[in-house]
PDB file of C-alpha atoms in Angstrom:
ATOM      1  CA  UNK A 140      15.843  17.801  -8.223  1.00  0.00           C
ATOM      2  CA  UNK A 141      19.591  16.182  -7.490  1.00  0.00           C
ATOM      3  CA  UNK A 142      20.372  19.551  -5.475  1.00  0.00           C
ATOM      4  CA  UNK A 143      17.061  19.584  -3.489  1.00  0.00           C
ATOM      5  CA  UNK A 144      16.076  22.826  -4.850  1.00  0.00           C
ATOM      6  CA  UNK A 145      12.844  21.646  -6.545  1.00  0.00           C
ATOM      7  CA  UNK A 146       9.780  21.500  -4.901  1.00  0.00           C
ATOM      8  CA  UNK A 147       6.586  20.253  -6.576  1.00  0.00           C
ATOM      9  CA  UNK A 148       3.939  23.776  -6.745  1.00  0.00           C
ATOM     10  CA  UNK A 149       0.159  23.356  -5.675  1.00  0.00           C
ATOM     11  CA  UNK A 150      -1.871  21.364  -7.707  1.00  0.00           C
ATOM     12  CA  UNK A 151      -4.956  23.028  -9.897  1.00  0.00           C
ATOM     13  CA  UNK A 152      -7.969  21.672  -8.103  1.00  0.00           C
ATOM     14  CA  UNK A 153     -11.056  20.464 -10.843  1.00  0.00           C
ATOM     15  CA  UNK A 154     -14.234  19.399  -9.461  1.00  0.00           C
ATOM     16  CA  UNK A 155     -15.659  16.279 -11.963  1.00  0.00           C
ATOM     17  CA  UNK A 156     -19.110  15.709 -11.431  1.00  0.00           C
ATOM     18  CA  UNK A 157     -20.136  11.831 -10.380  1.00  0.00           C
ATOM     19  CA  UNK A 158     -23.514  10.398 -11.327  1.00  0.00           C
ATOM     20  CA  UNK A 159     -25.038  10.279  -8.044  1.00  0.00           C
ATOM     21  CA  UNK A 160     -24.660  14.010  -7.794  1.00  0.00           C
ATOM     22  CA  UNK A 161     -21.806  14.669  -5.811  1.00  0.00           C
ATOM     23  CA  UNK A 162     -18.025  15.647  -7.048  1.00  0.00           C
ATOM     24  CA  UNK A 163     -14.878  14.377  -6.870  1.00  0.00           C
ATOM     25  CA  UNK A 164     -11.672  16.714  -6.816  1.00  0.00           C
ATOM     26  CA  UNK A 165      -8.774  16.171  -9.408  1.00  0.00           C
ATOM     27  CA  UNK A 166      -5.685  17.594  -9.055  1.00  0.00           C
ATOM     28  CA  UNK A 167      -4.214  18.608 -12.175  1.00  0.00           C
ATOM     29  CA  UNK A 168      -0.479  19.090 -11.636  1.00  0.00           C
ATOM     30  CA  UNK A 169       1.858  21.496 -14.155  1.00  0.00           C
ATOM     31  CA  UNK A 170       4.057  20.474 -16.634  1.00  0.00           C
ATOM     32  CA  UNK A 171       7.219  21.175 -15.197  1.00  0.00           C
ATOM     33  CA  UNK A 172       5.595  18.930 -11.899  1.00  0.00           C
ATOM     34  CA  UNK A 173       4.783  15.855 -14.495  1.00  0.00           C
ATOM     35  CA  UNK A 174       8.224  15.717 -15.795  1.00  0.00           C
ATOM     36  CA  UNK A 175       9.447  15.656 -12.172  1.00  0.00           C
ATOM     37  CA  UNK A 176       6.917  13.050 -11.053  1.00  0.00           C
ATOM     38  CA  UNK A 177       7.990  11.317 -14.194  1.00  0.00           C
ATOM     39  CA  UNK A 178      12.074  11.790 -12.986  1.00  0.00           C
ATOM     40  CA  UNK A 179      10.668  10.258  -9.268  1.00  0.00           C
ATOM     41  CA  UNK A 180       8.884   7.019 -11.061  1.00  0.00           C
ATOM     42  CA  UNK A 181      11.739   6.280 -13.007  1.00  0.00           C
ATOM     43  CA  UNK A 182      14.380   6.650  -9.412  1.00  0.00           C
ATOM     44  CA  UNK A 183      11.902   5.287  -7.388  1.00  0.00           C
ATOM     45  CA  UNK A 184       9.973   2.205  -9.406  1.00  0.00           C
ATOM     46  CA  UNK A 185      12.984  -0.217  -9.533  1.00  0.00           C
ATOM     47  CA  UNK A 186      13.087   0.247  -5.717  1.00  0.00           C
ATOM     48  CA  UNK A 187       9.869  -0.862  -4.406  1.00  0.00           C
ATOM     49  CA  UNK A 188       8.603  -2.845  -7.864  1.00  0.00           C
ATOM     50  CA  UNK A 189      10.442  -6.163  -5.839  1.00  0.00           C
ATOM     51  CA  UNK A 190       8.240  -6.037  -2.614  1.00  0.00           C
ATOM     52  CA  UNK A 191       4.679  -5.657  -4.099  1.00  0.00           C
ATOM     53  CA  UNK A 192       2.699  -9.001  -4.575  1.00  0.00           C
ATOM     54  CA  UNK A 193       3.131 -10.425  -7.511  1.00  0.00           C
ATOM     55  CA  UNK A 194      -0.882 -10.776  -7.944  1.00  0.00           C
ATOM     56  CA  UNK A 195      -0.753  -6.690  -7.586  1.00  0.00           C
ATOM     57  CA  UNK A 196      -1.792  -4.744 -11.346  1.00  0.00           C
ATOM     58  CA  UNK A 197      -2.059  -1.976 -10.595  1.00  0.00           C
ATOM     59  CA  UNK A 198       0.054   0.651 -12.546  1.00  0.00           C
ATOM     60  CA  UNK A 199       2.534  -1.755 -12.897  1.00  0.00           C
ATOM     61  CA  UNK A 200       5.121  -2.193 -15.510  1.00  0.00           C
ATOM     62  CA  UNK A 201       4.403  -5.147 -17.805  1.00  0.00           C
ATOM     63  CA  UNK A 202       0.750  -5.783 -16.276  1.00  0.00           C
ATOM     64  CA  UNK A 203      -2.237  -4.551 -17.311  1.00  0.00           C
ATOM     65  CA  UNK A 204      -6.148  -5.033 -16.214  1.00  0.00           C
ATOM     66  CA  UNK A 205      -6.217  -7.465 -19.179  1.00  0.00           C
ATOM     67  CA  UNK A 206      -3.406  -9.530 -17.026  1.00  0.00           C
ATOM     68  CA  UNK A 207      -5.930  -9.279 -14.274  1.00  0.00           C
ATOM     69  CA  UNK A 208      -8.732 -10.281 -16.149  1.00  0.00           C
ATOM     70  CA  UNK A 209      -7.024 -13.372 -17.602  1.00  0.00           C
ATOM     71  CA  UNK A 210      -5.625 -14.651 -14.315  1.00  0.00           C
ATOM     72  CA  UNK A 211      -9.114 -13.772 -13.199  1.00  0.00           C
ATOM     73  CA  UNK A 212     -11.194 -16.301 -15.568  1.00  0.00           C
ATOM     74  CA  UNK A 213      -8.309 -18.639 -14.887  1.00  0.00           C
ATOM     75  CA  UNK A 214      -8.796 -18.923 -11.537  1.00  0.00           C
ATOM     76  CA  UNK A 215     -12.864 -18.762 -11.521  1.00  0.00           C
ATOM     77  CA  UNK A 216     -13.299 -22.384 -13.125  1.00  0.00           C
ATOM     78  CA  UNK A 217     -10.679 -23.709 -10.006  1.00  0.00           C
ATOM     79  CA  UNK A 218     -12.975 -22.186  -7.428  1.00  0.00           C
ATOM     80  CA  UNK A 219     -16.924 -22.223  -6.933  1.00  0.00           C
ATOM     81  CA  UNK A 220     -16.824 -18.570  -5.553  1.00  0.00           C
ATOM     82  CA  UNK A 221     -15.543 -14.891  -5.866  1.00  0.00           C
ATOM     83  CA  UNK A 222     -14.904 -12.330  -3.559  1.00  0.00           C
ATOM     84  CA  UNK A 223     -15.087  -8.820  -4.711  1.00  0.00           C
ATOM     85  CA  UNK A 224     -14.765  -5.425  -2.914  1.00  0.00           C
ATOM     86  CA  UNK A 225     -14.117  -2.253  -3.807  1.00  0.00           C
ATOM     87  CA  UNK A 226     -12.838  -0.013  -1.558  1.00  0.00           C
ATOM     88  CA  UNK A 227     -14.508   3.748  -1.845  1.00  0.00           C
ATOM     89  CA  UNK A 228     -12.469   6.584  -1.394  1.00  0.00           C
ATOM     90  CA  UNK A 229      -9.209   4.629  -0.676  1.00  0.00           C
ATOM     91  CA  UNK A 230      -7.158   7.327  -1.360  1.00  0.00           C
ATOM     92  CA  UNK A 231      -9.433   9.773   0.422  1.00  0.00           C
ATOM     93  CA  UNK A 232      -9.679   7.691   3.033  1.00  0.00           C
ATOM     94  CA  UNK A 233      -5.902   5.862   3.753  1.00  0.00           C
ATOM     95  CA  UNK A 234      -4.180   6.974   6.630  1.00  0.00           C
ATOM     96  CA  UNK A 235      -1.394   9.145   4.605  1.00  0.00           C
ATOM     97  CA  UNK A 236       0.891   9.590   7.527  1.00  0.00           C
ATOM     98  CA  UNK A 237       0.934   5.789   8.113  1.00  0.00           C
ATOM     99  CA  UNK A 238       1.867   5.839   4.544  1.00  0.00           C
ATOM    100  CA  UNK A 239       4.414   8.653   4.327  1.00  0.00           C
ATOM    101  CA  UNK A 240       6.272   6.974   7.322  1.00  0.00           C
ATOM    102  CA  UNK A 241       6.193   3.431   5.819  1.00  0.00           C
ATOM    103  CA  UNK A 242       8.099   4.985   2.784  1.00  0.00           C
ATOM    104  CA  UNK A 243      10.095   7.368   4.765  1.00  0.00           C
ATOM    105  CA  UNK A 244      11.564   3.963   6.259  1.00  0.00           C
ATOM    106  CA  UNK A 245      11.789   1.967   3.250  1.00  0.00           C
ATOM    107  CA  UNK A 246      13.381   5.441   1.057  1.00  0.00           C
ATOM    108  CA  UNK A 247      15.800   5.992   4.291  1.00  0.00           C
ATOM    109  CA  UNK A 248      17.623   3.098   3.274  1.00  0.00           C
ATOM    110  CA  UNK A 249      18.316   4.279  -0.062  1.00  0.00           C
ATOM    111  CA  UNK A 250      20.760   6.630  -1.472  1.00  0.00           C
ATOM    112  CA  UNK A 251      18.219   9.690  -1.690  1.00  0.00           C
ATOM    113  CA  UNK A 252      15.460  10.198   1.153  1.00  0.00           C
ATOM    114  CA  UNK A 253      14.149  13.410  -0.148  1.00  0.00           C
ATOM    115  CA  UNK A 254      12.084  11.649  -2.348  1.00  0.00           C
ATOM    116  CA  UNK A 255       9.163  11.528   0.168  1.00  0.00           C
ATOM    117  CA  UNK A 256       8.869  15.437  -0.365  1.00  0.00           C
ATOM    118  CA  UNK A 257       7.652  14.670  -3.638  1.00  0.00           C
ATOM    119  CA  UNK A 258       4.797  12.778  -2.635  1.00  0.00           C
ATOM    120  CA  UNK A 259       2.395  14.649  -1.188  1.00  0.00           C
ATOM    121  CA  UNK A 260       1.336  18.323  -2.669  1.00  0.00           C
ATOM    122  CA  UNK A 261      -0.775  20.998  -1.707  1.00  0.00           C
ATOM    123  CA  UNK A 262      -4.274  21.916  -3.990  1.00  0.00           C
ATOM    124  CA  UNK A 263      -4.877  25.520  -5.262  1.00  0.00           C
ATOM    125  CA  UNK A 264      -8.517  25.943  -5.848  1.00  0.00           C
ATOM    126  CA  UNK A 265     -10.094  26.549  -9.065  1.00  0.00           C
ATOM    127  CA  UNK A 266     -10.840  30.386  -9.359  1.00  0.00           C
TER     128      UNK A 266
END
């Protein structure tokens, strides 16, 4: 990855049913690609772990959804209501080259921009 030769191959496409009837594609990446993604997370975490929220859980280190969930009750006997939302298809739906030149910006800064090529990949189709 250091020499810029790698480049992450299509992922395997898997249709997984929902209940309402329709499908939602999963990309199942190889192994070689998971211990590269793996290489990226470990680079790339320290770097942008400081400028996410602090109330963000996310697949974050050291939190969990049972952090959320305590903070959660915690803060549900200071206040007399909730808001809740749920944003469908976020990823399907999140404007990725907004996205790719946020972190193109941020990464730039840093010692190794090629990163970004890492973070998008094309889907191969289940045949």
């Amino acid at each position: 990855m250091s020499s810029g030769s790698y480049f992450p191959p299509p992922v395997k496409a898997v249709e997984i049913p929902k209940k309402n009837g329709g499908v939602r594609i999963l990309g199942i990446p190889t192994v070689s690609d998971r211990i590269a993604q793996m290489t990226v997370k470990l680079y790339f975490e320290p770097m942008v772990e400081p400028i996410f929220h602090s109330d963000s859980y996310g697949y974050r280190p050291g939190k969990s959804a049972i952090d959320a969930v305590r903070v959660t009750r915690t803060r549900c006997w200071r206040h007399d209501w909730v808001l809740e939302f749920d944003i469908k298809g976020l990823f399907d739906n999140i404007d990725h080259g907004l996205l790719m030149k946020y972190l193109a910006l941020f990464v730039l800064l840093k010692p190794d921009s090629r990163l970004t090529a890492h973070l998008s990949a094309k889907m191969m189709k289940n045949s």
